[in-house]
Coordinates of C-alpha atoms and ligand atoms in Angstrom, one line a residue:
Chain A
M1 CA -12.9 -1.8 34.0
S2 CA -14.6 -4.8 32.3
V3 CA -16.9 -4.0 29.5
T4 CA -20.0 -5.9 30.0
T5 CA -23.4 -5.0 28.5
P6 CA -23.8 -4.7 24.5
V7 CA -24.3 -0.9 24.8
E8 CA -20.9 -0.3 26.7
K9 CA -19.1 -2.9 24.1
L10 CA -20.7 -0.8 21.1
G11 CA -19.2 2.4 22.7
S12 CA -16.0 1.1 23.6
A13 CA -15.7 -0.3 19.7
G14 CA -16.7 3.3 18.5
L15 CA -14.0 5.0 20.8
K16 CA -11.6 2.4 19.6
T17 CA -12.3 3.1 16.1
T18 CA -11.9 6.8 16.3
G19 CA -9.0 6.6 18.4
F20 CA -7.4 4.4 15.4
I21 CA -8.9 6.9 12.9
G22 CA -7.5 9.8 14.9
A23 CA -3.9 8.3 15.2
I24 CA -3.4 7.6 11.3
G25 CA -4.8 11.2 10.6
L26 CA -2.2 12.1 13.2
L27 CA 0.6 10.3 11.5
L28 CA -0.2 11.6 8.0
R29 CA 0.1 14.8 9.2
D30 CA 3.4 14.3 10.4
V31 CA 4.4 12.7 7.3
A32 CA 3.0 16.2 5.4
A33 CA 4.8 18.1 8.1
L34 CA 8.2 16.2 7.3
S35 CA 8.2 15.7 3.8
P36 CA 9.3 18.7 2.7
R37 CA 12.4 17.7 4.0
M38 CA 13.1 15.7 1.3
V39 CA 13.9 18.7 -0.7
T40 CA 15.1 21.1 1.9
A41 CA 17.2 19.4 4.3
T42 CA 21.1 19.6 3.9
R43 CA 22.0 16.6 5.7
G44 CA 20.7 13.0 4.7
R45 CA 19.1 14.1 2.2
R46 CA 20.6 11.6 -0.5
L47 CA 19.7 8.9 2.2
A48 CA 16.1 9.9 1.9
W49 CA 16.1 9.7 -1.7
D50 CA 17.7 6.5 -2.1
N51 CA 15.4 5.4 0.3
L52 CA 12.5 6.7 -1.6
W53 CA 13.3 5.1 -4.9
F54 CA 14.0 1.7 -3.1
Q55 CA 10.6 2.1 -1.6
M56 CA 8.9 2.9 -4.7
Y57 CA 10.3 0.4 -6.4
R58 CA 9.4 -2.1 -4.0
V59 CA 6.0 -1.0 -3.7
G60 CA 5.2 -0.4 -7.0
V61 CA 7.3 -2.3 -9.7
R62 CA 6.9 -5.6 -8.1
S63 CA 2.9 -5.2 -8.4
I64 CA 2.5 -4.4 -11.9
G65 CA 1.9 -7.4 -13.0
V66 CA -0.6 -8.6 -10.5
V67 CA -2.4 -5.5 -10.9
G68 CA -2.3 -5.6 -14.5
L69 CA -3.9 -8.8 -14.9
V70 CA -6.5 -8.6 -12.2
T71 CA -7.6 -5.7 -13.6
F72 CA -7.7 -6.6 -17.2
C73 CA -9.9 -9.7 -15.9
I74 CA -12.2 -7.4 -14.0
G75 CA -12.8 -5.4 -17.4
A76 CA -13.3 -8.8 -19.2
I77 CA -15.7 -10.0 -16.2
L78 CA -18.0 -6.7 -16.9
A79 CA -18.0 -6.8 -20.6
L80 CA -19.4 -10.5 -20.2
Q81 CA -21.5 -9.6 -17.3
I82 CA -22.9 -6.8 -19.0
G83 CA -22.8 -7.0 -22.5
P84 CA -25.6 -9.3 -22.8
I85 CA -28.2 -7.2 -20.8
L86 CA -27.5 -4.3 -22.7
E87 CA -27.8 -6.2 -26.0
D88 CA -31.2 -7.0 -24.9
Y89 CA -32.1 -3.4 -24.3
G90 CA -30.4 -2.8 -27.8
A91 CA -27.9 -0.7 -26.3
A92 CA -24.9 -3.2 -26.6
A93 CA -22.8 -0.2 -28.3
Q94 CA -23.1 1.6 -24.7
L95 CA -20.6 -1.0 -23.3
P96 CA -17.4 0.9 -23.6
T97 CA -19.1 3.8 -21.8
I98 CA -20.0 2.0 -18.8
I99 CA -17.1 0.1 -18.4
G100 CA -14.7 3.0 -19.1
I101 CA -16.6 5.1 -16.4
A102 CA -16.6 2.2 -14.1
M103 CA -12.8 1.7 -14.4
F104 CA -11.8 5.2 -14.5
R105 CA -13.8 6.4 -11.5
E106 CA -13.8 3.3 -9.2
L107 CA -12.3 0.3 -10.3
G108 CA -9.1 1.0 -11.6
P109 CA -7.8 3.0 -8.2
L110 CA -9.8 1.0 -6.0
I111 CA -8.6 -2.4 -7.0
G112 CA -5.2 -1.3 -7.6
A113 CA -5.0 -0.1 -4.1
I114 CA -6.6 -3.4 -2.7
V115 CA -3.7 -5.2 -4.6
L116 CA -1.1 -3.2 -3.1
T117 CA -2.4 -3.4 0.4
G118 CA -1.9 -7.3 -0.1
F119 CA 1.4 -6.6 -2.0
A120 CA 3.1 -4.0 0.0
G121 CA 1.0 -2.9 2.9
A122 CA 1.3 -6.2 4.9
S123 CA 4.8 -6.7 4.0
I124 CA 5.6 -2.9 5.1
A125 CA 3.4 -3.7 8.6
A126 CA 5.8 -7.1 9.2
E127 CA 8.9 -5.0 8.4
L128 CA 8.4 -2.3 11.0
G129 CA 7.1 -4.5 13.0
T130 CA 9.8 -6.8 13.4
M131 CA 12.1 -3.5 13.7
A132 CA 9.7 -2.5 16.6
V133 CA 10.4 -5.9 18.3
A134 CA 14.4 -5.9 17.7
E135 CA 14.6 -2.3 19.4
E136 CA 15.4 -0.9 16.1
L137 CA 13.0 2.0 16.4
K138 CA 14.4 2.7 19.6
A139 CA 18.0 2.8 18.2
L140 CA 16.9 5.2 15.5
R141 CA 15.5 7.4 18.5
S142 CA 18.5 7.0 20.3
H143 CA 20.5 8.4 17.2
A144 CA 18.2 11.6 17.1
I145 CA 16.6 10.0 13.9
S146 CA 12.9 10.2 13.9
P147 CA 11.5 6.9 13.0
I148 CA 8.5 8.9 10.9
R149 CA 11.1 10.9 9.0
F150 CA 13.3 8.2 8.5
L151 CA 10.9 5.0 7.6
V152 CA 7.1 6.3 7.5
V153 CA 7.7 9.3 5.1
P154 CA 9.4 7.5 2.1
R155 CA 6.9 4.6 2.6
V156 CA 3.9 6.6 2.8
L157 CA 5.3 8.8 -0.5
A158 CA 5.8 5.3 -2.3
T159 CA 2.9 4.0 -1.8
T160 CA 1.2 7.4 -2.7
I161 CA 2.7 8.1 -5.8
M162 CA 2.7 4.3 -6.8
T163 CA -0.9 3.8 -6.1
V164 CA -1.6 7.0 -8.3
C165 CA 0.4 5.4 -11.4
L166 CA -1.1 1.9 -10.8
A167 CA -4.2 3.5 -10.7
T168 CA -3.2 5.0 -14.3
F169 CA -2.3 1.7 -15.6
S170 CA -5.0 -0.3 -14.1
D171 CA -7.7 1.9 -15.7
A172 CA -5.9 1.0 -19.0
M173 CA -6.1 -2.8 -18.4
G174 CA -9.5 -2.5 -17.4
V175 CA -10.7 -1.1 -20.9
V176 CA -8.1 -3.6 -22.8
G177 CA -9.8 -6.3 -21.1
G178 CA -13.4 -5.2 -21.9
A179 CA -12.2 -4.8 -25.4
F180 CA -10.7 -8.1 -25.6
T181 CA -14.2 -10.2 -24.7
S182 CA -16.4 -7.4 -26.0
N183 CA -15.0 -8.2 -29.6
L184 CA -15.3 -11.9 -28.8
A185 CA -18.7 -11.8 -27.2
L186 CA -20.4 -9.1 -28.7
G187 CA -18.4 -8.3 -32.1
I188 CA -17.6 -4.8 -31.0
T189 CA -13.9 -4.4 -33.2
P190 CA -11.1 -2.9 -30.6
T191 CA -11.1 -0.1 -32.4
Q192 CA -14.7 0.8 -31.9
Y193 CA -14.4 -0.1 -28.4
L194 CA -11.4 2.2 -27.8
R195 CA -12.9 5.0 -29.5
Q196 CA -15.9 5.0 -27.8
T197 CA -14.1 4.7 -24.4
F198 CA -11.9 7.9 -25.5
E199 CA -15.0 9.6 -26.5
A200 CA -17.0 8.8 -23.1
V201 CA -14.6 9.2 -20.6
G202 CA -13.6 12.7 -19.7
H203 CA -10.6 14.4 -18.2
F204 CA -12.6 14.7 -15.1
D205 CA -13.6 11.3 -14.7
L206 CA -9.9 10.2 -14.9
L207 CA -8.9 13.4 -12.4
T208 CA -11.3 12.5 -9.7
G209 CA -10.3 8.6 -10.0
L210 CA -6.6 9.6 -9.7
F211 CA -7.4 12.0 -6.9
K212 CA -8.9 9.2 -5.0
A213 CA -6.0 6.8 -5.8
G214 CA -3.6 9.2 -4.0
V215 CA -5.9 9.3 -1.0
F216 CA -5.9 5.6 -1.1
G217 CA -2.2 5.2 -1.5
A218 CA -1.9 7.7 1.7
I219 CA -4.1 5.2 3.7
I220 CA -2.5 1.8 2.4
G221 CA 1.1 3.2 3.5
A222 CA 0.4 4.8 6.8
L223 CA -2.1 2.3 8.1
P224 CA 0.6 -0.6 8.2
C225 CA 3.4 2.0 9.1
Y226 CA 1.2 2.9 12.2
L227 CA 0.2 -0.7 13.2
G228 CA 3.8 -2.1 12.5
M229 CA 5.4 0.5 14.7
N230 CA 3.2 -0.2 17.5
V231 CA 3.8 -4.0 17.7
R232 CA 4.3 -5.2 20.9
G233 CA 5.1 -8.8 22.2
G234 CA 7.3 -10.5 19.7
A235 CA 6.5 -12.7 16.6
S236 CA 3.1 -13.2 17.0
G237 CA 2.6 -9.5 17.4
V238 CA 3.9 -8.9 13.9
G239 CA 1.7 -11.6 12.4
A240 CA -1.2 -9.9 14.0
A241 CA -0.2 -6.8 12.6
T242 CA -0.1 -7.9 9.4
T243 CA -3.5 -9.5 9.4
K244 CA -4.9 -6.3 10.8
T245 CA -3.4 -4.5 8.2
V246 CA -5.0 -6.1 5.3
V247 CA -8.2 -6.3 6.8
Y248 CA -8.3 -2.7 8.0
S249 CA -6.9 -1.5 5.0
I250 CA -9.4 -3.0 2.8
V251 CA -12.4 -1.7 4.8
A252 CA -10.8 1.7 5.0
L253 CA -10.6 1.7 1.5
V254 CA -14.0 0.9 0.6
C255 CA -15.2 3.0 3.3
V256 CA -13.0 6.3 1.9
D257 CA -14.5 5.4 -1.5
L258 CA -18.0 5.5 -0.5
L259 CA -17.6 9.0 1.0
F260 CA -15.9 10.2 -1.8
T261 CA -18.4 8.9 -4.4
F262 CA -21.1 10.3 -2.4
V263 CA -19.5 13.7 -2.0
F264 CA -18.7 13.8 -5.7
Y265 CA -22.5 12.7 -6.4
M266 CA -24.1 15.2 -4.0
L267 CA -21.7 18.3 -5.9
E268 CA -22.8 16.6 -9.1
L269 CA -19.1 15.9 -10.4
Chain B
M1 CA 40.2 7.8 38.1
P2 CA 37.6 10.3 37.7
D3 CA 37.3 13.5 39.5
P4 CA 35.2 13.2 42.4
T5 CA 33.6 16.6 41.9
D6 CA 32.7 16.6 38.6
N7 CA 29.4 15.0 37.9
I8 CA 28.3 14.6 34.4
I9 CA 25.3 12.4 35.1
E10 CA 22.8 14.4 38.3
C11 CA 19.4 12.5 38.9
D12 CA 17.2 14.6 42.1
D13 CA 14.3 12.9 43.2
V14 CA 13.3 11.3 39.8
T15 CA 10.3 9.6 39.7
V16 CA 8.7 7.6 36.6
R17 CA 5.2 5.9 36.8
F18 CA 3.8 3.8 34.4
G19 CA 0.0 4.3 35.1
E20 CA -0.5 3.0 38.5
Q21 CA 3.0 1.2 38.6
T22 CA 6.2 3.6 40.3
V23 CA 9.3 2.0 38.5
L24 CA 11.6 4.4 39.8
D25 CA 10.9 5.6 43.3
R26 CA 12.4 9.1 43.9
L27 CA 16.2 8.1 42.9
T28 CA 18.9 10.2 43.6
L29 CA 22.3 9.1 41.2
N30 CA 25.5 11.1 40.5
V31 CA 27.9 9.8 37.9
R32 CA 31.3 11.3 37.8
R33 CA 32.7 12.4 34.6
G34 CA 34.8 9.5 33.1
E35 CA 33.4 7.3 35.9
R36 CA 32.5 3.4 34.9
L37 CA 29.3 2.7 36.8
V38 CA 27.8 -0.7 36.8
I39 CA 23.9 -1.1 37.9
L40 CA 23.0 -4.3 39.4
G41 CA 19.5 -5.4 40.3
G42 CA 16.9 -8.2 39.9
S43 CA 14.6 -8.7 36.9
G44 CA 12.0 -5.8 37.0
A45 CA 13.9 -3.5 39.4
G46 CA 13.8 -0.8 36.8
K47 CA 17.3 -0.9 35.5
S48 CA 16.2 -0.4 31.7
T49 CA 13.9 2.3 32.6
L50 CA 16.8 3.9 34.6
L51 CA 18.8 4.0 31.3
N52 CA 15.9 4.7 29.2
L53 CA 15.3 7.7 31.3
L54 CA 19.2 9.0 31.0
A55 CA 19.1 8.2 27.3
A56 CA 15.9 10.6 26.9
E57 CA 13.7 7.8 25.5
T58 CA 11.4 8.0 28.7
R59 CA 10.6 11.0 30.2
A60 CA 10.6 11.4 34.5
T61 CA 7.3 11.8 36.0
S62 CA 8.8 14.0 38.4
G63 CA 12.2 15.0 39.6
Q64 CA 15.3 16.2 37.7
V65 CA 18.0 14.8 35.3
R66 CA 20.6 17.0 34.8
I67 CA 23.6 15.9 31.9
D68 CA 26.2 18.0 32.0
G69 CA 24.4 20.7 34.3
Q70 CA 21.3 21.0 31.9
D71 CA 18.2 19.7 32.7
I72 CA 16.9 17.2 29.8
C73 CA 13.5 16.6 31.6
G74 CA 12.5 20.1 30.5
M75 CA 13.8 20.1 26.8
S76 CA 12.0 20.4 23.9
E77 CA 12.4 17.7 21.4
T78 CA 14.8 19.4 19.3
Q79 CA 17.1 20.2 22.0
L80 CA 16.6 16.6 23.0
D81 CA 17.8 15.4 19.8
D82 CA 21.1 17.4 19.9
Y83 CA 21.3 15.5 23.6
R84 CA 21.0 12.3 22.1
K85 CA 23.5 12.8 19.3
S86 CA 26.0 13.4 22.4
I87 CA 25.6 10.2 23.9
G88 CA 25.7 6.3 23.0
V89 CA 23.4 3.4 23.6
L90 CA 24.0 -0.5 23.4
F91 CA 20.9 -2.0 23.3
Q92 CA 20.5 -5.5 24.5
S93 CA 20.0 -7.4 21.3
G94 CA 22.6 -4.6 19.5
A95 CA 19.6 -3.3 17.5
L96 CA 21.2 -3.1 14.3
F97 CA 19.1 -2.3 11.3
Q98 CA 18.9 -5.5 9.4
S99 CA 18.7 -4.1 6.1
M100 CA 21.7 -2.4 6.0
T101 CA 25.6 -3.8 6.2
I102 CA 27.4 -3.2 9.2
G103 CA 29.2 -0.3 7.6
D104 CA 26.0 1.3 6.8
N105 CA 24.9 1.2 10.3
V106 CA 28.0 3.0 11.5
A107 CA 27.6 5.1 8.9
L108 CA 23.8 6.2 9.5
P109 CA 24.4 8.6 12.2
L110 CA 27.1 10.5 10.2
R111 CA 25.3 10.5 7.0
E112 CA 22.2 12.0 8.8
H113 CA 23.9 14.5 11.4
T114 CA 26.8 15.7 9.4
D115 CA 28.4 17.3 6.4
L116 CA 31.3 14.9 6.0
D117 CA 31.9 13.8 2.6
E118 CA 31.6 10.0 1.7
E119 CA 35.1 9.5 1.8
T120 CA 35.8 10.9 5.1
I121 CA 32.8 8.7 6.3
Q122 CA 34.1 5.6 4.8
I123 CA 37.5 6.2 6.7
I124 CA 35.4 7.1 10.3
I125 CA 33.7 3.8 9.6
K126 CA 37.1 1.9 9.3
M127 CA 38.4 3.7 12.5
K128 CA 35.4 3.0 14.4
L129 CA 34.9 -1.0 13.1
E130 CA 38.7 -1.4 13.8
L131 CA 38.1 -0.1 17.6
V132 CA 35.7 -3.3 17.9
G133 CA 37.8 -5.5 15.8
L134 CA 35.2 -5.6 13.0
R135 CA 36.9 -3.9 10.2
E136 CA 36.9 -6.8 7.7
H137 CA 33.4 -6.8 8.0
A138 CA 32.1 -3.9 7.0
H139 CA 30.4 -5.4 3.9
K140 CA 28.2 -7.7 5.9
L141 CA 24.5 -7.7 6.8
P142 CA 23.8 -8.0 10.3
S143 CA 22.1 -11.8 9.5
Q144 CA 25.6 -12.7 8.6
I145 CA 27.5 -12.3 11.8
S146 CA 27.3 -14.1 15.5
G147 CA 25.8 -12.3 18.5
G148 CA 28.7 -10.9 20.1
M149 CA 29.9 -9.5 16.6
K150 CA 26.5 -7.7 16.7
K151 CA 27.3 -6.4 20.2
R152 CA 30.3 -4.9 19.0
A153 CA 28.9 -3.6 15.6
G154 CA 26.0 -2.1 17.7
L155 CA 28.9 -0.3 20.0
A156 CA 30.8 0.9 17.0
R157 CA 27.5 2.5 15.6
A158 CA 27.2 4.0 19.3
L159 CA 30.6 5.5 18.9
A160 CA 30.1 7.0 15.6
L161 CA 29.4 10.6 16.9
D162 CA 32.0 10.7 19.6
P163 CA 29.7 10.0 22.6
K164 CA 30.6 11.6 25.7
I165 CA 28.5 9.0 27.6
I166 CA 27.8 5.4 26.7
F167 CA 25.0 3.3 28.2
Y168 CA 25.2 -0.2 28.0
D169 CA 22.1 -2.5 28.2
E170 CA 23.1 -6.1 29.3
P171 CA 26.3 -6.0 26.9
S172 CA 27.1 -9.5 28.0
A173 CA 23.7 -10.8 28.0
G174 CA 23.6 -14.0 25.8
L175 CA 27.5 -14.5 25.1
D176 CA 30.1 -16.9 25.6
P177 CA 32.5 -16.2 28.7
V178 CA 35.3 -15.4 25.9
S179 CA 32.9 -12.8 24.0
V180 CA 32.0 -11.4 27.5
T181 CA 35.7 -10.7 28.1
E182 CA 36.2 -9.0 25.0
V183 CA 33.0 -6.7 25.4
D184 CA 34.1 -5.9 28.9
Q185 CA 37.8 -5.3 27.6
L186 CA 36.3 -3.2 24.8
M187 CA 34.0 -1.1 27.5
I188 CA 37.0 -0.4 29.9
G189 CA 39.4 0.0 26.8
L190 CA 36.9 3.1 25.7
N191 CA 36.4 4.2 28.6
E192 CA 40.3 4.6 29.2
T193 CA 41.6 5.7 26.0
L194 CA 38.2 8.0 25.1
G195 CA 37.4 9.0 28.7
V196 CA 34.2 8.4 27.7
T197 CA 31.5 8.0 31.0
T198 CA 30.2 4.5 31.1
V199 CA 26.8 3.2 32.4
V200 CA 26.7 -0.6 32.3
I201 CA 23.6 -2.8 33.3
T202 CA 24.5 -6.1 34.0
H203 CA 23.8 -9.6 35.6
E204 CA 27.4 -11.3 35.1
M205 CA 28.9 -10.7 38.4
V206 CA 32.3 -11.6 37.0
S207 CA 31.8 -9.0 34.4
A208 CA 30.5 -6.2 36.9
F209 CA 33.3 -6.8 39.5
R210 CA 35.9 -6.5 36.3
V211 CA 34.4 -3.1 34.8
A212 CA 32.9 -1.0 37.7
H213 CA 34.9 1.9 39.0
R214 CA 31.6 1.9 41.3
L215 CA 28.2 -0.6 41.7
V216 CA 24.9 0.5 42.6
L217 CA 22.5 -2.2 43.5
M218 CA 18.9 -1.5 42.7
D219 CA 15.6 -2.9 44.0
Q220 CA 11.9 -2.0 43.2
G221 CA 13.1 1.2 41.8
Q222 CA 15.3 2.5 44.5
F223 CA 19.1 2.0 45.0
V224 CA 19.8 0.0 48.0
A225 CA 23.5 -0.3 47.9
D226 CA 26.5 2.0 46.4
G227 CA 30.1 1.6 46.4
P228 CA 33.2 0.3 45.0
P229 CA 33.9 -3.0 44.0
D230 CA 35.7 -4.6 47.1
E231 CA 33.4 -2.6 49.3
M232 CA 30.5 -4.4 47.5
K233 CA 32.0 -7.6 47.7
N234 CA 32.5 -8.0 51.0
S235 CA 29.3 -6.0 52.1
S236 CA 27.5 -7.4 55.2
D237 CA 24.2 -6.1 53.9
P238 CA 22.0 -9.3 53.2
L239 CA 20.3 -8.1 50.3
V240 CA 23.7 -7.1 48.8
Y241 CA 25.0 -10.4 50.0
Q242 CA 22.5 -12.4 48.3
F243 CA 22.6 -10.8 45.2
V244 CA 26.5 -10.9 44.8
N245 CA 26.5 -14.5 45.4
G246 CA 23.4 -15.4 43.7
L247 CA 21.9 -17.1 46.7
A248 CA 18.3 -18.5 46.2
E249 CA 17.6 -17.8 50.2
G250 CA 17.5 -14.4 51.6
P251 CA 15.8 -10.9 51.8
L252 CA 15.1 -10.9 47.8
A253 CA 13.4 -14.5 48.0
D254 CA 11.2 -13.5 51.1
R255 CA 9.4 -11.0 49.3
R256 CA 7.4 -13.1 47.4
D257 CA 4.6 -13.1 50.0
R258 CA 3.9 -16.5 51.0
D259 CA 0.4 -15.2 52.5
A260 CA -1.1 -13.9 49.3
Y261 CA 0.0 -17.6 47.9
T262 CA -2.2 -19.1 50.5
A263 CA -4.8 -16.7 50.1
D264 CA -4.9 -16.9 46.4
L265 CA -5.1 -20.6 46.5
L266 CA -7.8 -20.4 48.9
G267 CA -9.7 -18.2 46.8
A268 CA -9.8 -15.1 49.1
Y269 CA -9.2 -12.5 46.2
Ligands
ATP1 N1 6.8 1.4 28.7 C1 6.5 0.6 30.0 N2 5.2 0.7 29.8 C2 4.5 0.3 31.0 N3 5.5 -0.7 32.0 C3 6.5 -0.5 32.1 C4 7.3 0.1 30.6 N4 8.8 -0.2 30.4 C5 8.9 -1.1 31.9 N5 7.8 -1.3 32.5 C6 7.7 -1.8 33.8 O1 8.5 -1.4 34.6 C7 9.3 -2.5 35.4 C8 10.6 -2.5 35.5 O2 11.0 -2.7 34.3 P1 12.4 -2.4 33.6 O3 12.6 -3.1 32.4 O4 13.2 -1.4 33.8 O5 13.3 -3.5 34.5 P2 14.9 -4.1 34.4 O6 15.2 -4.1 35.8 O7 15.5 -3.5 33.4 O8 14.4 -6.0 34.5 P3 15.5 -7.0 33.3 O9 16.8 -7.3 34.3 O10 14.6 -8.1 33.4 O11 15.8 -6.3 32.0 C9 8.8 -3.6 34.9 O12 7.7 -4.1 35.9 C10 7.9 -3.4 33.9 O13 6.7 -4.1 33.3
MG2 MG1 16.3 -4.9 31.4

């Protein structure tokens, strides 16, 4: 069947998208079902934990520097952009509040996750894609080892845990960046800045942000695993999967973020 | 020689379809315990599909596949995993896990599926690698060894859990003549010393006749000939004759429909 009219095209794109979202959902369900075995399994448990540590190191530790730099700069930029406007209204003192809320609720988790997508997501997709092409996934199955348990679970757990950790870190770096430039541009001292940030930002802002980060982490782990494991057709397939991973992940992150923000807004949280 | 009444593999009227395409067409095949069966056939004949079916990677569309009297088509995923542990598969590329050393590759099934302690596992690794002549290479990564060594390492991994059947998909593809002979001798040796039933797909005629107790020729998803090496070698069946002697002219070539070509050129489709 060939797709011809715009309506049909729209319909088929819609079907593909829902199918894709469904497949990621199913994968995440499998991960959730298999994760408890990290603790309960009698065999292969050490290997599973070794795998998890390695993935956490690979996902998180290597990206700390970049995440820190990016969020520091974003905090600094926000301060420079918003500071003068607030000054016009005589509200310059509100700057730490605005940046603090923005970082903790939105930008910390989101920017952290986006950086991780480029860092870890793309390399996970390339890695699993190469394994799919080299029959390694088939070999795992032939040894009665589920690729989802053996490969996907440690990666998704690692991205989830590390996105939460990195979000905390990027929250802090954003605040530091804001403090840095507002000291230069608006003359707010760092101590003043920090005190006000702590006054303005509540537990709840931090927790909703970290909760979102967890969901983001699961997405940026599951998406490259799914795309990587389904690679067909050699090296070009692997390349396509990496590109798709980055594009789809960023779109998914922003959409899910909007969804969360909307829900929190409606619930007045 | 194997006992002629003791079948370890019994396929009854098995059909495998991918969409519209019938890849295995009502096949019936019996393999005796301890037998070395070689499957011949042109590209796309369905050999790998048959092997995937026997290795529980692909499911039959209809028909029965009994291994040791048990129908694997009706098994649950857990039962299939138990079955998979009892067989070994050597993939065309070797399909070693690139991120692990040769030793860890062999150890993986043991670490995942047995309660053996690490010391015992190390001893078993040495024994399995010695069988294939790679004991000194246990610490190397797959990228550091040659193609022939990769196949042998893959074989050592397939042997890890002492399988009762080993399936080989084109074990001699891409190897030099000396390595081909080595792999052939390994297949024969393992069969004779351990009594493992051996099913081999190959395109190498010399190797096929050297290894086989029995050969079958596959074409378009069906068996067109079946017999011991000398019978096949002297067969008057035109298809067998063409295949065994690698002739360009014969029933296999005639099938490439000339009428369709003319019609296609003239735009009749
Ligand atoms: N998973 C699949 N989905 C769809 N079609 C498939 C699948 N696997 C195999 N086929 C088709 O089945 C046919 C037989 O493939 P198979 O790999 O069994 O051939 P083969 O005899 O092993 O060939 P070769 O000697 O080239 O390896 C091919 O036409 C192939 O396109
Ligand atoms: Mg094949």
